[in-house]
Amino acid sequence: MINIIRESVNLKFKSAIIMKCKYGYTWFFALIMFGMIAHTSYAQIGKIPDAVTQAFEEKYPDASEATFVNKLVETDVSFQIKNVHYKARFSNKGEWQATLQESSFAELPEAVQDGFHKSKYADWDIESVYILYQPDKPIEYRIGVSKNAIQKKNLYFNSKGRLLHDNITL
């Protein structure tokens, strides 16, 4: 009878050790994987296509501090011209898709400022302001607003101050 109890206790003890090791290794493995993912998220996915660098240099010859990020099918470029920050997107074939120019609310056309003040978002806090340039489209003005930590939106206005659309942002 005592041998049966000893074997039962030994078996439970061995099971507890195996479970600890199993979960310990699982957590260790998960931690290693998280570290690898976090580290590689800052790495380039691939080489920047020559067509992109050539198209960028042709479109923005006065640009400085250019940083290219390849996103497989498109490339984002952050750069400056005369101390103004820009973000441009090109297809990996070198076709320009859009550019955002950092701005301030005071620099927006008066009609856009009025449009914002007349919108239902007038009491929201302004977080960011960009001018959006796209091929074959009129200029749009993007105003990032927030009501609180959860409610955030990008508002898109035309040059006449009309709210074209909004979208939820993080």
Tab-separated table of C-alpha atoms in Angstrom:
chain	number	residue	atom	x	y	z
A	1	MET	CA	0.000	0.000	0.000
A	2	ILE	CA	2.827	2.377	0.877
A	3	ASN	CA	4.498	1.629	-2.468
A	4	ILE	CA	1.296	2.561	-4.310
A	5	ILE	CA	1.133	5.899	-2.438
A	6	ARG	CA	4.841	6.558	-3.162
A	7	GLU	CA	4.347	5.819	-6.859
A	8	SER	CA	1.272	8.069	-6.953
A	9	VAL	CA	3.144	10.942	-5.248
A	10	ASN	CA	6.183	10.443	-7.512
A	11	LEU	CA	3.951	10.390	-10.583
A	12	LYS	CA	2.185	13.608	-9.532
A	13	PHE	CA	5.542	15.249	-8.751
A	14	LYS	CA	6.964	14.214	-12.137
A	15	SER	CA	3.816	15.478	-13.895
A	16	ALA	CA	4.114	18.830	-12.131
A	17	ILE	CA	7.758	19.169	-13.203
A	18	ILE	CA	6.921	18.244	-16.797
A	19	MET	CA	4.028	20.734	-16.852
A	20	LYS	CA	6.259	23.488	-15.443
A	21	CYS	CA	8.921	22.787	-18.017
A	22	LYS	CA	6.384	22.540	-20.814
A	23	TYR	CA	4.806	25.897	-20.002
A	24	GLY	CA	8.151	27.442	-19.139
A	25	TYR	CA	9.482	26.504	-22.560
A	26	THR	CA	6.280	27.749	-24.185
A	27	TRP	CA	6.648	31.158	-22.546
A	28	PHE	CA	10.341	31.218	-23.348
A	29	PHE	CA	9.638	30.325	-26.999
A	30	ALA	CA	6.875	32.967	-27.209
A	31	LEU	CA	9.215	35.599	-25.763
A	32	ILE	CA	11.928	34.725	-28.279
A	33	MET	CA	9.433	34.881	-31.185
A	34	PHE	CA	8.100	38.253	-30.012
A	35	GLY	CA	11.639	39.616	-29.874
A	36	MET	CA	12.390	38.386	-33.378
A	37	ILE	CA	9.180	39.874	-34.784
A	38	ALA	CA	9.736	43.207	-33.049
A	39	HIS	CA	13.302	43.331	-34.318
A	40	THR	CA	12.444	42.498	-37.930
A	41	SER	CA	9.486	44.891	-38.073
A	42	TYR	CA	11.995	47.713	-38.456
A	43	ALA	CA	13.894	45.968	-41.221
A	44	GLN	CA	13.281	46.481	-44.936
A	45	ILE	CA	11.100	43.840	-46.535
A	46	GLY	CA	13.108	44.055	-49.727
A	47	LYS	CA	15.402	46.240	-51.785
A	48	ILE	CA	14.013	49.603	-52.878
A	49	PRO	CA	13.279	49.339	-56.624
A	50	ASP	CA	15.401	51.576	-58.855
A	51	ALA	CA	12.231	52.811	-60.572
A	52	VAL	CA	11.056	54.263	-57.228
A	53	THR	CA	14.286	56.080	-56.432
A	54	GLN	CA	14.442	57.495	-59.970
A	55	ALA	CA	10.797	58.625	-59.917
A	56	PHE	CA	11.263	60.178	-56.480
A	57	GLU	CA	14.396	62.094	-57.552
A	58	GLU	CA	12.595	63.384	-60.664
A	59	LYS	CA	9.471	64.472	-58.763
A	60	TYR	CA	11.277	65.955	-55.741
A	61	PRO	CA	14.764	67.107	-56.811
A	62	ASP	CA	15.027	69.512	-53.830
A	63	ALA	CA	14.201	66.833	-51.227
A	64	SER	CA	16.515	66.133	-48.324
A	65	GLU	CA	16.656	63.507	-45.573
A	66	ALA	CA	14.731	60.956	-47.657
A	67	THR	CA	13.868	57.668	-45.957
A	68	PHE	CA	12.458	54.835	-48.072
A	69	VAL	CA	10.293	52.016	-46.689
A	70	ASN	CA	9.464	49.147	-49.054
A	71	LYS	CA	6.027	47.646	-48.359
A	72	LEU	CA	6.161	44.910	-51.029
A	73	VAL	CA	3.786	46.477	-53.586
A	74	GLU	CA	4.454	50.123	-52.754
A	75	THR	CA	7.171	52.269	-51.228
A	76	ASP	CA	6.680	55.110	-48.757
A	77	VAL	CA	9.177	57.953	-48.677
A	78	SER	CA	9.501	60.469	-45.836
A	79	PHE	CA	11.482	63.588	-46.709
A	80	GLN	CA	11.825	67.330	-46.243
A	81	ILE	CA	11.811	70.324	-48.542
A	82	LYS	CA	12.722	73.689	-46.994
A	83	ASN	CA	12.101	72.344	-43.458
A	84	VAL	CA	8.598	71.099	-44.327
A	85	HIS	CA	7.954	67.382	-43.779
A	86	TYR	CA	6.382	65.271	-46.559
A	87	LYS	CA	5.344	61.639	-47.014
A	88	ALA	CA	5.019	60.283	-50.546
A	89	ARG	CA	3.866	56.895	-51.818
A	90	PHE	CA	5.032	55.279	-55.037
A	91	SER	CA	4.103	51.945	-56.584
A	92	ASN	CA	7.091	49.661	-56.888
A	93	LYS	CA	6.987	50.386	-60.628
A	94	GLY	CA	7.817	54.019	-59.836
A	95	GLU	CA	4.307	55.463	-60.309
A	96	TRP	CA	3.579	58.319	-57.923
A	97	GLN	CA	0.364	57.639	-55.951
A	98	ALA	CA	0.065	60.402	-53.340
A	99	THR	CA	1.904	62.909	-51.172
A	100	LEU	CA	1.031	64.307	-47.758
A	101	GLN	CA	2.495	67.682	-46.827
A	102	GLU	CA	2.587	68.482	-43.127
A	103	SER	CA	0.880	71.784	-42.342
A	104	SER	CA	-0.815	73.695	-39.556
A	105	PHE	CA	-4.433	74.714	-39.174
A	106	ALA	CA	-3.524	78.413	-39.461
A	107	GLU	CA	-1.876	77.769	-42.849
A	108	LEU	CA	-5.031	76.196	-44.346
A	109	PRO	CA	-7.165	78.241	-46.740
A	110	GLU	CA	-9.792	80.314	-44.943
A	111	ALA	CA	-12.604	78.352	-46.603
A	112	VAL	CA	-11.245	75.086	-45.169
A	113	GLN	CA	-10.910	76.613	-41.698
A	114	ASP	CA	-14.502	77.882	-41.917
A	115	GLY	CA	-15.695	74.476	-43.139
A	116	PHE	CA	-14.095	72.817	-40.146
A	117	HIS	CA	-15.571	75.325	-37.696
A	118	LYS	CA	-19.040	74.719	-39.184
A	119	SER	CA	-18.700	70.931	-39.082
A	120	LYS	CA	-19.968	68.662	-36.315
A	121	TYR	CA	-16.318	68.106	-35.343
A	122	ALA	CA	-15.632	71.768	-34.486
A	123	ASP	CA	-15.390	71.002	-30.751
A	124	TRP	CA	-12.920	68.117	-31.275
A	125	ASP	CA	-9.183	68.665	-30.729
A	126	ILE	CA	-7.026	69.072	-33.835
A	127	GLU	CA	-4.168	66.554	-33.730
A	128	SER	CA	-2.629	66.884	-37.215
A	129	VAL	CA	-3.048	68.775	-40.466
A	130	TYR	CA	-1.888	67.624	-43.908
A	131	ILE	CA	-2.357	68.715	-47.475
A	132	LEU	CA	-3.041	65.700	-49.701
A	133	TYR	CA	-1.834	65.677	-53.312
A	134	GLN	CA	-2.921	62.852	-55.639
A	135	PRO	CA	-2.503	62.394	-59.390
A	136	ASP	CA	-5.400	63.720	-61.462
A	137	LYS	CA	-7.371	64.806	-58.371
A	138	PRO	CA	-7.874	68.180	-56.732
A	139	ILE	CA	-5.991	69.010	-53.538
A	140	GLU	CA	-7.602	67.795	-50.313
A	141	TYR	CA	-6.959	68.928	-46.772
A	142	ARG	CA	-6.766	66.243	-44.077
A	143	ILE	CA	-7.408	67.302	-40.503
A	144	GLY	CA	-6.822	64.677	-37.822
A	145	VAL	CA	-9.132	65.247	-34.853
A	146	SER	CA	-9.902	63.524	-31.562
A	147	LYS	CA	-12.674	63.814	-29.032
A	148	ASN	CA	-10.971	61.478	-26.553
A	149	ALA	CA	-8.447	58.644	-26.554
A	150	ILE	CA	-10.852	56.349	-28.434
A	151	GLN	CA	-12.763	58.659	-30.794
A	152	LYS	CA	-10.339	59.798	-33.497
A	153	LYS	CA	-10.997	60.654	-37.139
A	154	ASN	CA	-9.357	62.016	-40.251
A	155	LEU	CA	-11.524	64.652	-41.947
A	156	TYR	CA	-11.041	65.384	-45.659
A	157	PHE	CA	-12.032	68.820	-46.985
A	158	ASN	CA	-11.892	70.260	-50.487
A	159	SER	CA	-10.504	73.741	-51.172
A	160	LYS	CA	-14.008	75.250	-50.816
A	161	GLY	CA	-14.275	73.990	-47.232
A	162	ARG	CA	-16.723	71.165	-47.924
A	163	LEU	CA	-16.262	68.040	-45.809
A	164	LEU	CA	-15.824	65.285	-48.409
A	165	HIS	CA	-15.554	62.304	-46.054
A	166	ASP	CA	-14.140	61.148	-42.767
A	167	ASN	CA	-12.634	57.931	-41.541
A	168	ILE	CA	-11.802	56.438	-38.183
A	169	THR	CA	-8.136	56.377	-37.251
A	170	LEU	CA	-6.039	54.999	-34.428
